[in-house]
mmCIF file with all atom_site columns, C-alpha atoms in Angstrom:
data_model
loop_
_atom_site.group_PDB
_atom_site.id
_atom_site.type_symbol
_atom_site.label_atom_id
_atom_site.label_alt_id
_atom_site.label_comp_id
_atom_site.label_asym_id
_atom_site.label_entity_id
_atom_site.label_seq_id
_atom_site.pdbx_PDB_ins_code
_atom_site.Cartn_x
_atom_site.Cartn_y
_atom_site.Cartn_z
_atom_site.occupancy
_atom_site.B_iso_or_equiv
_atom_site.pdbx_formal_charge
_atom_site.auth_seq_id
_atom_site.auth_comp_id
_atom_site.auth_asym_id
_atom_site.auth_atom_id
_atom_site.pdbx_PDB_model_num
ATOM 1   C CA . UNK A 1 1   ? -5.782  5.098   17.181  1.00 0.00 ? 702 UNK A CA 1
ATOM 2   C CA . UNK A 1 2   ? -7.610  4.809   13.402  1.00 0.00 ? 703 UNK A CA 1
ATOM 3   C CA . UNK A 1 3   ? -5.527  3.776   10.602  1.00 0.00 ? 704 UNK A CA 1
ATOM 4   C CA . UNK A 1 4   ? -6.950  4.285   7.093   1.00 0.00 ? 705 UNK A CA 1
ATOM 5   C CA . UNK A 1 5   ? -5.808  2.921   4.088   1.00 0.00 ? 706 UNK A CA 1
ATOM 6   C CA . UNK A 1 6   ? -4.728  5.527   0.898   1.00 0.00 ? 707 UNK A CA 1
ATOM 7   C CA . UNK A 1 7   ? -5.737  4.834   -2.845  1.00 0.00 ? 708 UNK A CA 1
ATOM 8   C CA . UNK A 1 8   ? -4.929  6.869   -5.827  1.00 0.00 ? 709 UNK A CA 1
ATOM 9   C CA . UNK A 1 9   ? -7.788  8.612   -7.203  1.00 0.00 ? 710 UNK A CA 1
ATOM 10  C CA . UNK A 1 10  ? -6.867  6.612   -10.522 1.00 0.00 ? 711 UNK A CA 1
ATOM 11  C CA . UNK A 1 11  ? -7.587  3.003   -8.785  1.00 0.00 ? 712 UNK A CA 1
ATOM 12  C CA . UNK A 1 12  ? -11.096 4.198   -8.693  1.00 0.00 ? 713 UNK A CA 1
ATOM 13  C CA . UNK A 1 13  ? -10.494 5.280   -12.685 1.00 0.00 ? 714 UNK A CA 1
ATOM 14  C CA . UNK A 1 14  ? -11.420 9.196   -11.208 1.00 0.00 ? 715 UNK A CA 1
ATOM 15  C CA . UNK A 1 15  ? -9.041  10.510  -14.391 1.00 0.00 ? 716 UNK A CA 1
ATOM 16  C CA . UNK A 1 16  ? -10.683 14.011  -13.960 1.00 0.00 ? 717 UNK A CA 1
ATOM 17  C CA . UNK A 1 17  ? -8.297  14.349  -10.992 1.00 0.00 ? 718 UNK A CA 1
ATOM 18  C CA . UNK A 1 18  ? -6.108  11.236  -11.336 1.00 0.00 ? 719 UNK A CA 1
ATOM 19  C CA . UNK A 1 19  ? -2.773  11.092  -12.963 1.00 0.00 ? 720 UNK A CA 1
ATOM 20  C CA . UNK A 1 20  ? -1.156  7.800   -14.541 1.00 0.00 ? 721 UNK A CA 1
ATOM 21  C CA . UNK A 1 21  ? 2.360   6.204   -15.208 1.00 0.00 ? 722 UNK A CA 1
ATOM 22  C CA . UNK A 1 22  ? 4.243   3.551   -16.482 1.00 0.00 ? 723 UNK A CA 1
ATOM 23  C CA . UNK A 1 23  ? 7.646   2.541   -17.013 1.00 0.00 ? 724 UNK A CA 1
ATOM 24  C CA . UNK A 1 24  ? 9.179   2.383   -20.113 1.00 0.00 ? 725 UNK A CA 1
ATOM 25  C CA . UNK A 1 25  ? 11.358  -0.951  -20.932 1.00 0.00 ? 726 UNK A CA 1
ATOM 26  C CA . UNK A 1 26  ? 15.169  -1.275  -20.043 1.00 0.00 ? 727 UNK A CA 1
ATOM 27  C CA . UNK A 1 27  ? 17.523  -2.280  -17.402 1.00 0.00 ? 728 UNK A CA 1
ATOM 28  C CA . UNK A 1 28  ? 16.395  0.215   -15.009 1.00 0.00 ? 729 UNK A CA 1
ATOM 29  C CA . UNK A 1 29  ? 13.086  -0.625  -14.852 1.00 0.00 ? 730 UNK A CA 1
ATOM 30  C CA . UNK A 1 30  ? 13.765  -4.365  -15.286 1.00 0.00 ? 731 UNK A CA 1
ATOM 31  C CA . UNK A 1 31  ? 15.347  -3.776  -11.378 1.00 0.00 ? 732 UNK A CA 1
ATOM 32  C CA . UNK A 1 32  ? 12.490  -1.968  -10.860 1.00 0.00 ? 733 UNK A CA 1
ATOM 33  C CA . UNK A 1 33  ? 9.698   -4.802  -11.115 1.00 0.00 ? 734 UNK A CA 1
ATOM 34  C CA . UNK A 1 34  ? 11.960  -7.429  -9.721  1.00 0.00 ? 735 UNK A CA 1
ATOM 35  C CA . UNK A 1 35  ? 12.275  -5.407  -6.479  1.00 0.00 ? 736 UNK A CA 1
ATOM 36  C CA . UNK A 1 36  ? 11.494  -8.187  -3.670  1.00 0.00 ? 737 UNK A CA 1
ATOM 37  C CA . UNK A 1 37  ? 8.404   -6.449  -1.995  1.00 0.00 ? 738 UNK A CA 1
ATOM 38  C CA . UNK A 1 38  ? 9.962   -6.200  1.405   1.00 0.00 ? 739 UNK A CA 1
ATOM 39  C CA . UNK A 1 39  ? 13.524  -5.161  0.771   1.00 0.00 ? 740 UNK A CA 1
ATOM 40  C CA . UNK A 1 40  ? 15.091  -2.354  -0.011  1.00 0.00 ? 741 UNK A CA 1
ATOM 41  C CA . UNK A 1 41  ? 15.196  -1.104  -3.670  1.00 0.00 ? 742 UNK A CA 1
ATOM 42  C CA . UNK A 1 42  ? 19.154  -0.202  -4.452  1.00 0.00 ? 743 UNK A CA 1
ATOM 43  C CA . UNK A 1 43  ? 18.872  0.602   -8.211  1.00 0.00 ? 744 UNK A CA 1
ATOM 44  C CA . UNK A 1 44  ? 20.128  4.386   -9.671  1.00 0.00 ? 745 UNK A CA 1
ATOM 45  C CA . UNK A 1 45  ? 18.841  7.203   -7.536  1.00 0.00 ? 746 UNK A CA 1
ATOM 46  C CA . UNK A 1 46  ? 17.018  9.237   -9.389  1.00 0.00 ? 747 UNK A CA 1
ATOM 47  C CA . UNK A 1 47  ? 14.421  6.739   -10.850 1.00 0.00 ? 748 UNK A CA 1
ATOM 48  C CA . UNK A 1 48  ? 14.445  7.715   -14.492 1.00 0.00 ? 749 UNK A CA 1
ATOM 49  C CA . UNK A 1 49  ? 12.119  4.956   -16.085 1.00 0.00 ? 750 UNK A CA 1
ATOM 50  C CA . UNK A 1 50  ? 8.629   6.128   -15.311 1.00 0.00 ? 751 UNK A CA 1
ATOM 51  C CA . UNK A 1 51  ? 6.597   7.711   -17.915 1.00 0.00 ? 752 UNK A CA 1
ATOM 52  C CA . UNK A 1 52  ? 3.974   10.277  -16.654 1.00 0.00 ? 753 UNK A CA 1
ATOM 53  C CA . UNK A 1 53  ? 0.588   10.188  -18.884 1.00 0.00 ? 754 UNK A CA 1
ATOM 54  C CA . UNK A 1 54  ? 0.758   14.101  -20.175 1.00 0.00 ? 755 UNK A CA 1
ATOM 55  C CA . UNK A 1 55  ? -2.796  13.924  -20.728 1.00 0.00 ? 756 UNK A CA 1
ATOM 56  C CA . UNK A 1 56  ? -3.594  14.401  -16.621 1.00 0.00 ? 757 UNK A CA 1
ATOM 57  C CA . UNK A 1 57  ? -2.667  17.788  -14.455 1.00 0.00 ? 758 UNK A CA 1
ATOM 58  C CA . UNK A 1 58  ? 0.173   17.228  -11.918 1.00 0.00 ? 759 UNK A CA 1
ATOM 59  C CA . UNK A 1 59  ? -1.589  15.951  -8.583  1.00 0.00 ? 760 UNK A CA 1
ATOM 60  C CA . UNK A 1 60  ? 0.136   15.299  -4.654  1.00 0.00 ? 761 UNK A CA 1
ATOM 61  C CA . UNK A 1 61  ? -0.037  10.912  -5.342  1.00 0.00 ? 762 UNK A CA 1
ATOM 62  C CA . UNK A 1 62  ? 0.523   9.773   -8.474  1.00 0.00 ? 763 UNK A CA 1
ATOM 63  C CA . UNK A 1 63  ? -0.741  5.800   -9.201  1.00 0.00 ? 764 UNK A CA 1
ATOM 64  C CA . UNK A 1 64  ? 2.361   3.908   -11.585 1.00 0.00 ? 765 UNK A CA 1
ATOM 65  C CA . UNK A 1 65  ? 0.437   0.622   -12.716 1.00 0.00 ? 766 UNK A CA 1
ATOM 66  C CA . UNK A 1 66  ? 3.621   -1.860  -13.016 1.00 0.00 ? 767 UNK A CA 1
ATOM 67  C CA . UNK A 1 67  ? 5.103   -0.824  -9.086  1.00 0.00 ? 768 UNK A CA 1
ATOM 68  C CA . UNK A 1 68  ? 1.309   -0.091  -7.883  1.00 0.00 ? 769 UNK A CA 1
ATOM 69  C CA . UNK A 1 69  ? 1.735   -3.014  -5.233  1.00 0.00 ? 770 UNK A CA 1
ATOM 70  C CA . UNK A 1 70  ? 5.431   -1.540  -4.162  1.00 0.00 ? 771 UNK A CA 1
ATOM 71  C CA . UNK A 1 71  ? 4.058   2.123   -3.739  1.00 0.00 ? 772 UNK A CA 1
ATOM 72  C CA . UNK A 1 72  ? 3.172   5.446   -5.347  1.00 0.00 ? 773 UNK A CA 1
ATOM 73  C CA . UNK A 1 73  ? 4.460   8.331   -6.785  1.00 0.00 ? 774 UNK A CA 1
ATOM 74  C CA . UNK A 1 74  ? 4.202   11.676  -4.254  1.00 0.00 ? 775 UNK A CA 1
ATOM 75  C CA . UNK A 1 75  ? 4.631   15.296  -4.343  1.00 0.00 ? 776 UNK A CA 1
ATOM 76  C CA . UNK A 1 76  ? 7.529   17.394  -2.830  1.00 0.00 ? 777 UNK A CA 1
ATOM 77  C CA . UNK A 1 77  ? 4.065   18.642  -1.015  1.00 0.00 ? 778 UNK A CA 1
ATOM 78  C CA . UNK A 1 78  ? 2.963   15.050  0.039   1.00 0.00 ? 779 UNK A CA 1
ATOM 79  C CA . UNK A 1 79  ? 6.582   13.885  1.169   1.00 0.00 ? 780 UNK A CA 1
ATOM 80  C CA . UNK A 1 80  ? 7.078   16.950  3.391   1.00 0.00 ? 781 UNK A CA 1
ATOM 81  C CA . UNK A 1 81  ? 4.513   16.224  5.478   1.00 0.00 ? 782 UNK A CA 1
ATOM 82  C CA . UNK A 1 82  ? 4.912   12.329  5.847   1.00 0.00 ? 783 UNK A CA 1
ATOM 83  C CA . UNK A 1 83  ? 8.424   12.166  6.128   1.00 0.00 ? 784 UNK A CA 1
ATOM 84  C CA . UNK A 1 84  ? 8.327   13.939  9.609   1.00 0.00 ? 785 UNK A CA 1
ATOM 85  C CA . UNK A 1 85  ? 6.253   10.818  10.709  1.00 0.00 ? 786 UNK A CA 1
ATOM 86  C CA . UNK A 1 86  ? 7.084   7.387   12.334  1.00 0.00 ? 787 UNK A CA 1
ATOM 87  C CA . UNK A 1 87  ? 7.150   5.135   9.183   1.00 0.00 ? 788 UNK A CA 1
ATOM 88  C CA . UNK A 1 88  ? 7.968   1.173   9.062   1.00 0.00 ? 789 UNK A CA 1
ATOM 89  C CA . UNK A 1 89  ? 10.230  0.708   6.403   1.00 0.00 ? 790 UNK A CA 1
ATOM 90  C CA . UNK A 1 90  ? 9.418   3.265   3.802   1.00 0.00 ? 791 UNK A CA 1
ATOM 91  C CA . UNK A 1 91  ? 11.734  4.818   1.553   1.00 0.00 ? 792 UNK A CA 1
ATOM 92  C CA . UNK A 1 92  ? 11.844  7.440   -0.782  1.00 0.00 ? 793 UNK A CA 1
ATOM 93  C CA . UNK A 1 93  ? 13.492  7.837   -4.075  1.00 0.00 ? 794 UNK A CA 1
ATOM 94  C CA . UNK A 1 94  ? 13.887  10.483  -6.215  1.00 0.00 ? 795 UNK A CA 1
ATOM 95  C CA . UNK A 1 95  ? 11.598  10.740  -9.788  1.00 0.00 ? 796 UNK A CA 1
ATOM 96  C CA . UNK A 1 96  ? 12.989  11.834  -13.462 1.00 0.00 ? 797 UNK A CA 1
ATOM 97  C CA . UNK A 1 97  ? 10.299  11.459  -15.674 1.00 0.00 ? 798 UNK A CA 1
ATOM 98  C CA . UNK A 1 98  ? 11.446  9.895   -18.591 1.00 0.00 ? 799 UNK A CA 1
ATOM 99  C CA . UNK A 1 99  ? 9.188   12.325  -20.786 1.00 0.00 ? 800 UNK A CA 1
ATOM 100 C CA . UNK A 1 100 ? 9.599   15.134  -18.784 1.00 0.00 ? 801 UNK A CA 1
ATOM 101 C CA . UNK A 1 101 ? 13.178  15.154  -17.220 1.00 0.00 ? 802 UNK A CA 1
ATOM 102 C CA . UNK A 1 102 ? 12.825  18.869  -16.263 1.00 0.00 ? 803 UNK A CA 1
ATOM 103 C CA . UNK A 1 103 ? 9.824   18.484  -13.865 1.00 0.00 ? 804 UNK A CA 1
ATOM 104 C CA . UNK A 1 104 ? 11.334  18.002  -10.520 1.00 0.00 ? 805 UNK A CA 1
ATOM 105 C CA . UNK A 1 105 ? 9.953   17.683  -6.542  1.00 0.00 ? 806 UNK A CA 1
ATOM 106 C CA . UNK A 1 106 ? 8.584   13.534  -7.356  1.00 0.00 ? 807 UNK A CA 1
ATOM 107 C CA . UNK A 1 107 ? 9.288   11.147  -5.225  1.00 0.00 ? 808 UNK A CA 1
ATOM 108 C CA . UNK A 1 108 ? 8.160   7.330   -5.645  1.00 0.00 ? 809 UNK A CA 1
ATOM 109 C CA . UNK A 1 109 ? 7.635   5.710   -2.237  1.00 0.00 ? 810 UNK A CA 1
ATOM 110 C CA . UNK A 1 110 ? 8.360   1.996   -1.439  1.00 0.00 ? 811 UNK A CA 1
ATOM 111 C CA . UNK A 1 111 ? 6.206   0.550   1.098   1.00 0.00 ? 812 UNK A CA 1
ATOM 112 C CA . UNK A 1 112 ? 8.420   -2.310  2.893   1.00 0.00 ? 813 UNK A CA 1
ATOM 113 C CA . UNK A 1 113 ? 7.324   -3.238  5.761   1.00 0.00 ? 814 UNK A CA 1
ATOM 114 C CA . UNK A 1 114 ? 6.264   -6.729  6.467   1.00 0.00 ? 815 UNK A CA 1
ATOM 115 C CA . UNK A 1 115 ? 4.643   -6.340  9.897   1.00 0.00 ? 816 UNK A CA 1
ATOM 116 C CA . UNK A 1 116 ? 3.014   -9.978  9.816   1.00 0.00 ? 817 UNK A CA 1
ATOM 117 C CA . UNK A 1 117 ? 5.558   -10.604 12.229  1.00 0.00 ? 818 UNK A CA 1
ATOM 118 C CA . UNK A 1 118 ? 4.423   -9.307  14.591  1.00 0.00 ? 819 UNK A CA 1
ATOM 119 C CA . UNK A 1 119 ? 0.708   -10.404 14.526  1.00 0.00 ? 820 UNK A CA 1
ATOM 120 C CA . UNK A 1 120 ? -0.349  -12.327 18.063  1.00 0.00 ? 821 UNK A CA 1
ATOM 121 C CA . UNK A 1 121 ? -2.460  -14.424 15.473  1.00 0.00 ? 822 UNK A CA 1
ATOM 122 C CA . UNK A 1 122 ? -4.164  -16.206 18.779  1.00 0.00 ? 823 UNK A CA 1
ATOM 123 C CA . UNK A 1 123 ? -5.784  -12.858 19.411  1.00 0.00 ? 824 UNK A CA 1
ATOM 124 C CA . UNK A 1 124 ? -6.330  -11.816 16.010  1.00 0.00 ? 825 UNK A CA 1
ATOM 125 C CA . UNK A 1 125 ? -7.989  -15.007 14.749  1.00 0.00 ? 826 UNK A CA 1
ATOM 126 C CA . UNK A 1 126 ? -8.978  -14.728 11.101  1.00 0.00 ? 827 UNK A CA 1
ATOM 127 C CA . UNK A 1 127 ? -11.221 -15.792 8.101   1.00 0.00 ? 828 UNK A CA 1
ATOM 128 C CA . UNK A 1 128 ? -11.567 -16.006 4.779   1.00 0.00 ? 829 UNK A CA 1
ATOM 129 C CA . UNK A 1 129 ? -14.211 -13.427 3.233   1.00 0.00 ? 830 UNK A CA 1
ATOM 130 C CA . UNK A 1 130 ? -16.104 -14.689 0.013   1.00 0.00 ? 831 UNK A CA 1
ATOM 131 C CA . UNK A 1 131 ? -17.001 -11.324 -1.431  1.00 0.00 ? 832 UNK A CA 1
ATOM 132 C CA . UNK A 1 132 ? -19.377 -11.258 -4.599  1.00 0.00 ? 833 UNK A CA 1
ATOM 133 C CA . UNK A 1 133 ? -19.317 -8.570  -7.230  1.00 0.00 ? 834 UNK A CA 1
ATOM 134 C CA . UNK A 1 134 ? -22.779 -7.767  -6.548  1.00 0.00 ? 835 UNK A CA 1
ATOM 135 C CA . UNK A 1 135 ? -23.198 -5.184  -3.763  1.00 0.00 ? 836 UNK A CA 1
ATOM 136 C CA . UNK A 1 136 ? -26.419 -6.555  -2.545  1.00 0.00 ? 837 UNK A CA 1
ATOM 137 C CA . UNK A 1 137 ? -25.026 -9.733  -1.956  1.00 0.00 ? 838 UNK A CA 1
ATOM 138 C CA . UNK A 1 138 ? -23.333 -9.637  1.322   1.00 0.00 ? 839 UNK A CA 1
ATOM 139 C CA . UNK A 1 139 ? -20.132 -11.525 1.932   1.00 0.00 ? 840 UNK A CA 1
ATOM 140 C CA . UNK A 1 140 ? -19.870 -15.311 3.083   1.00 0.00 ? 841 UNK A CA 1
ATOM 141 C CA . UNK A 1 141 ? -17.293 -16.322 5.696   1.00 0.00 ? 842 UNK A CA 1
ATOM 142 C CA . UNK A 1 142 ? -15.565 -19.382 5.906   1.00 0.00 ? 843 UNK A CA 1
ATOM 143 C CA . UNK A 1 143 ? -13.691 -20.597 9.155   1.00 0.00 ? 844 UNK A CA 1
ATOM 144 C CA . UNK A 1 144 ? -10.275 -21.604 8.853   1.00 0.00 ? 845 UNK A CA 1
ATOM 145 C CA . UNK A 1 145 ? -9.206  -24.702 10.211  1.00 0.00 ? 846 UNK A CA 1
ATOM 146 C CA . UNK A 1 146 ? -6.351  -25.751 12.780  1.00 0.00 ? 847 UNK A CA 1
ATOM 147 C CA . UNK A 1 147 ? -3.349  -23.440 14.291  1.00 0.00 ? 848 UNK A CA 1
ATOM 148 C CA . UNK A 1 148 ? -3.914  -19.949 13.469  1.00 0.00 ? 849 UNK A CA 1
ATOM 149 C CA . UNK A 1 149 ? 0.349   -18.440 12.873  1.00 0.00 ? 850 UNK A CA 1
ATOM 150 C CA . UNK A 1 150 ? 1.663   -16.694 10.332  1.00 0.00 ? 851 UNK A CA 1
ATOM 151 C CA . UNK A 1 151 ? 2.684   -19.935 7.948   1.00 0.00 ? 852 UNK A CA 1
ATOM 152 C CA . UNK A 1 152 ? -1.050  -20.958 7.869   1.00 0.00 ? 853 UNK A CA 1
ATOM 153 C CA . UNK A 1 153 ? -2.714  -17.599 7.544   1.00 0.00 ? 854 UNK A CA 1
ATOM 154 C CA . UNK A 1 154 ? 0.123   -16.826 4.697   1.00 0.00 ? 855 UNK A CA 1
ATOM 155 C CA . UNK A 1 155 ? -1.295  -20.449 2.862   1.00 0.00 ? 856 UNK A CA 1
ATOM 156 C CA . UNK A 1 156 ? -4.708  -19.550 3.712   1.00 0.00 ? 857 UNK A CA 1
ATOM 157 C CA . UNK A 1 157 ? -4.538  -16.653 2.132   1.00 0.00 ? 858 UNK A CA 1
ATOM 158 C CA . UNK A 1 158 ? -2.300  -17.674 -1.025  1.00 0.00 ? 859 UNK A CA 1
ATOM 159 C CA . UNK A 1 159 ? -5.112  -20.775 -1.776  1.00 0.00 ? 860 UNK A CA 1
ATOM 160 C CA . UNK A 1 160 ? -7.747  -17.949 -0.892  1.00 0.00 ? 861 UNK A CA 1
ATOM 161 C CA . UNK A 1 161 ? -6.078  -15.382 -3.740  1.00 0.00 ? 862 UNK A CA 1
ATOM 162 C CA . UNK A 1 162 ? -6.884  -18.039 -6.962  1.00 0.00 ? 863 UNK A CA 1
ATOM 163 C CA . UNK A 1 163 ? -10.203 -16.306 -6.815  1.00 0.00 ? 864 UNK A CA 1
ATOM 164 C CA . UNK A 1 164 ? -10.664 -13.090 -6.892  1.00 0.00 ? 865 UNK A CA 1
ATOM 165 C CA . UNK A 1 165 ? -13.496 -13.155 -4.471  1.00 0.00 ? 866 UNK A CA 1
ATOM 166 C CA . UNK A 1 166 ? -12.001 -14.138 -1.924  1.00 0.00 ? 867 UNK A CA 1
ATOM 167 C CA . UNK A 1 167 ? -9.290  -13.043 0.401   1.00 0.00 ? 868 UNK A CA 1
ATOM 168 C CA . UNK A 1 168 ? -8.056  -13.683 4.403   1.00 0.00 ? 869 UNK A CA 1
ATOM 169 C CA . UNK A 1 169 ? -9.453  -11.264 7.262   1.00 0.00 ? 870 UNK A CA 1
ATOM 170 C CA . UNK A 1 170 ? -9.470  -10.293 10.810  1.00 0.00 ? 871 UNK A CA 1
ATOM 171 C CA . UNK A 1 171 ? -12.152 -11.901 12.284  1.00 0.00 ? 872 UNK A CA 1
ATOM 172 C CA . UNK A 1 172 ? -12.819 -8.554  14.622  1.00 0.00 ? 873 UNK A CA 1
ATOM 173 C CA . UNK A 1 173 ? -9.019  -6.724  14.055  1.00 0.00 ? 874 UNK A CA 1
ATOM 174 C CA . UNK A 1 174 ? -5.389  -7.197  14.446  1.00 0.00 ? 875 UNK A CA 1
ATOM 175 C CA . UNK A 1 175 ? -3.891  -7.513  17.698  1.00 0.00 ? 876 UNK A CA 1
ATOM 176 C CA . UNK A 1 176 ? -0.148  -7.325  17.438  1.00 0.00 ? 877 UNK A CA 1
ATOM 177 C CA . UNK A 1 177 ? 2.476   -8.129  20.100  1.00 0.00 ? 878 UNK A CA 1
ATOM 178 C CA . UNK A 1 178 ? 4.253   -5.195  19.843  1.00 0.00 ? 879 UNK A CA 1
ATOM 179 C CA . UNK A 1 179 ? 2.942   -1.258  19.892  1.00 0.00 ? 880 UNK A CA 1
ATOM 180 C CA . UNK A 1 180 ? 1.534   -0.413  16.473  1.00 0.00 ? 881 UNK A CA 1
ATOM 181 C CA . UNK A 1 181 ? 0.868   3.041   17.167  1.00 0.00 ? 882 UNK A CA 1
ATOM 182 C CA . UNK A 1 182 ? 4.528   3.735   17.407  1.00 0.00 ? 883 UNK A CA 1
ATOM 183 C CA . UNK A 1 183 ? 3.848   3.819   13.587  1.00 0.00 ? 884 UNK A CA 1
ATOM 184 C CA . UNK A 1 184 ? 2.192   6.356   11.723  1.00 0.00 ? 885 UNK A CA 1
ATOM 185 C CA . UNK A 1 185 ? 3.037   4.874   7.990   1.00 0.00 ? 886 UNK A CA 1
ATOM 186 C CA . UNK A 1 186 ? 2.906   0.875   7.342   1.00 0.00 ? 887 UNK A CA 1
ATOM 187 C CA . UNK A 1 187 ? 1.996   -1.769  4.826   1.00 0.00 ? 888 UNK A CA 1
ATOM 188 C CA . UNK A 1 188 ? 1.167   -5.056  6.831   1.00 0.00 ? 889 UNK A CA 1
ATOM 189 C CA . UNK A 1 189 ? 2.195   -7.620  3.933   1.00 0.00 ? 890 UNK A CA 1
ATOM 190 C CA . UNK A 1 190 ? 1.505   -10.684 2.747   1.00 0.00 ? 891 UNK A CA 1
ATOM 191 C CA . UNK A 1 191 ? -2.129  -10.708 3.098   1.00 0.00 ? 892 UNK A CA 1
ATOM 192 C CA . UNK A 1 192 ? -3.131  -7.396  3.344   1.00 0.00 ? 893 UNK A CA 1
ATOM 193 C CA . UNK A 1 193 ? -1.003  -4.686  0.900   1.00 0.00 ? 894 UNK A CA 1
ATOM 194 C CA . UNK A 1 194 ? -3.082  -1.784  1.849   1.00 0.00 ? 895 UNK A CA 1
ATOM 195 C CA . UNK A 1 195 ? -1.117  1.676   2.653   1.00 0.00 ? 896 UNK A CA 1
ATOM 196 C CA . UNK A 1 196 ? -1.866  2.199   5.694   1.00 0.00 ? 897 UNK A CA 1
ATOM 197 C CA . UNK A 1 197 ? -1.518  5.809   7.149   1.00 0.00 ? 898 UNK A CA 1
ATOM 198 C CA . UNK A 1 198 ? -2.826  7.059   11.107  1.00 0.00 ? 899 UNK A CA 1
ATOM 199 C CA . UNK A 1 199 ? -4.911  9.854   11.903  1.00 0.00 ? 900 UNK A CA 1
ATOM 200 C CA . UNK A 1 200 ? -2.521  12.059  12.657  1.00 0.00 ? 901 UNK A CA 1
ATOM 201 C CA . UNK A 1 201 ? -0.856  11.922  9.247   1.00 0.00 ? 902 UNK A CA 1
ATOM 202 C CA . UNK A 1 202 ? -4.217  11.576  7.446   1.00 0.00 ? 903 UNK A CA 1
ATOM 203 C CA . UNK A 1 203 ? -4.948  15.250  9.565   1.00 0.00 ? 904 UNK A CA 1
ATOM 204 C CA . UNK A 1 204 ? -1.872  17.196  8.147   1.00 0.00 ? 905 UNK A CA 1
ATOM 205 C CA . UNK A 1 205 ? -2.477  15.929  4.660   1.00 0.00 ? 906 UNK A CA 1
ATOM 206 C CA . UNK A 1 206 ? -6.411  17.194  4.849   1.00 0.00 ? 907 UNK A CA 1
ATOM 207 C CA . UNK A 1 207 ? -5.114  20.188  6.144   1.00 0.00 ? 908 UNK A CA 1
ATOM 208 C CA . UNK A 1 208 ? -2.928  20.915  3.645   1.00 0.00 ? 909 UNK A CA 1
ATOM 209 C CA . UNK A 1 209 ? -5.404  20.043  0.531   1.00 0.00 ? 910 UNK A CA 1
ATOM 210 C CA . UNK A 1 210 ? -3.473  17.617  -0.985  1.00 0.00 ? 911 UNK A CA 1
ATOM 211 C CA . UNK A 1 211 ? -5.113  16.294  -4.037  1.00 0.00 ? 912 UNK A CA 1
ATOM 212 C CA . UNK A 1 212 ? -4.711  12.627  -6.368  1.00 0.00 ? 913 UNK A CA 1
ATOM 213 C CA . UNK A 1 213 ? -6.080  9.919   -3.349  1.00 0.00 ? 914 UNK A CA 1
ATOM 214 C CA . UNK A 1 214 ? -9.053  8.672   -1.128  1.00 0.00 ? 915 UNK A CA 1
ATOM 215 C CA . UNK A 1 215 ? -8.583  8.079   2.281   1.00 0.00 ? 916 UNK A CA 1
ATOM 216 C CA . UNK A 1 216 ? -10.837 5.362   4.043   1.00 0.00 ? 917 UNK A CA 1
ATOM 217 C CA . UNK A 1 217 ? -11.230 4.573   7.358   1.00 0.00 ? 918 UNK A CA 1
ATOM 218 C CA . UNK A 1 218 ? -10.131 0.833   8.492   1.00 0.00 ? 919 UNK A CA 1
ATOM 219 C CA . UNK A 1 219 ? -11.900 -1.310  10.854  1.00 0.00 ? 920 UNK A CA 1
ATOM 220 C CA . UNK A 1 220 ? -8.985  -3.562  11.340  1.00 0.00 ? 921 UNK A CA 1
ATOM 221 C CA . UNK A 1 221 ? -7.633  -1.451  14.235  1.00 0.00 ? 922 UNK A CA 1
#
């Protein structure tokens, strides 16, 4: 099955149909950036520290720059068609804008999953991609060394991150050791944050014209 990986429209700075937020400073949204990425968040329910830019229409996914690497925010639209889906770890929490408390149907989704667990990392093998900004320039590869498990490829990828051209990849794709179609919603974690949704949720959300996010296609499945 494909997988493809969703981005608010606002990553790609697209603010004629993109939407912003932030969080405003104080305790709640100090528990809000100190979330460990792969646990559960457990502060007030609803989330009342995120400020929505009033300068953007209301859109179905909703990019929040401070928790962008935790998740997103999403429409009552968006989470009634995902949360009928197999997801890994996700959660949902209710949104109270902090400048607009009456606006209601938000959610902000937490991506926790940390599937690197389950990676047969023989199988998968994996590089490290040196990517220059120039598009014409195609990417280098460099081998890495030794034992491919999860401690290396973690360190690989950590060493890899202090420039931001390069970053740890598949060789061909992931092979896991369990079923990963039995998920329809993941993050993988560690060295690859993308939200990752299947085909069959990327189908209902097309269907239903949901607006705010690209989809694109991985080749990692």
């Amino acid at each position: 099955m494909n997988y493809y990986s969703l981005i608010p429209n606002s990553d790609y700075n697209e603010k004629i149909d993109g939407a912003l937020s932030y969080l405003i400073f104080d305790e709640e949204s100090e528990l809000l950036t100190s979330k460990k990425l792969y646990e559960p968040y457990s502060g007030p329910n609803p989330i009342k520290s995120i400020v929505l830019d009033p300068a953007i229409h209301l859109i179905d996914v909703i990019h929040c720059y401070t928790l962008s690497v935790k998740g997103f925010l999403v429409s009552s639209a968006f989470y009634d068609i995902v949360k009928d889906f197999s997801l890994a770890d996700i959660q949902f929490y209710d949104v109270q804008f902090a400048n607009a408390p009456t606006l209601e149907g938000y959610k902000f989704m937490f991506f926790n999953s940390d599937l690197t667990y389950h990676i047969d990392y023989d199988a998968s093998q994996f590089r490290i991609r040196k990517k220059m900004p120039l598009a014409s320039v195609p990417a280098e590869y460099i081998e890495i060394e030794g034992v491919h498990n999860r401690d290396n490829i973690i360190e690989a990828d950590k060493e890899a991150s202090r420039s931001i051209f390069k970053k740890v990849v598949p060789k061909s794709k992931y092979v896991f050791n369990i079923n990963i179609e039995q998920y329809d919603v993941m993050r993988i974690g560690h060295f690859d944050y993308a939200f990752y949704f299947s085909e069959r949720v990327v189908e209902a959300l097309k269907a239903a014209e949901l607006t705010g996010f690209n989809l694109v296609k991985s080749g990692w499945f």
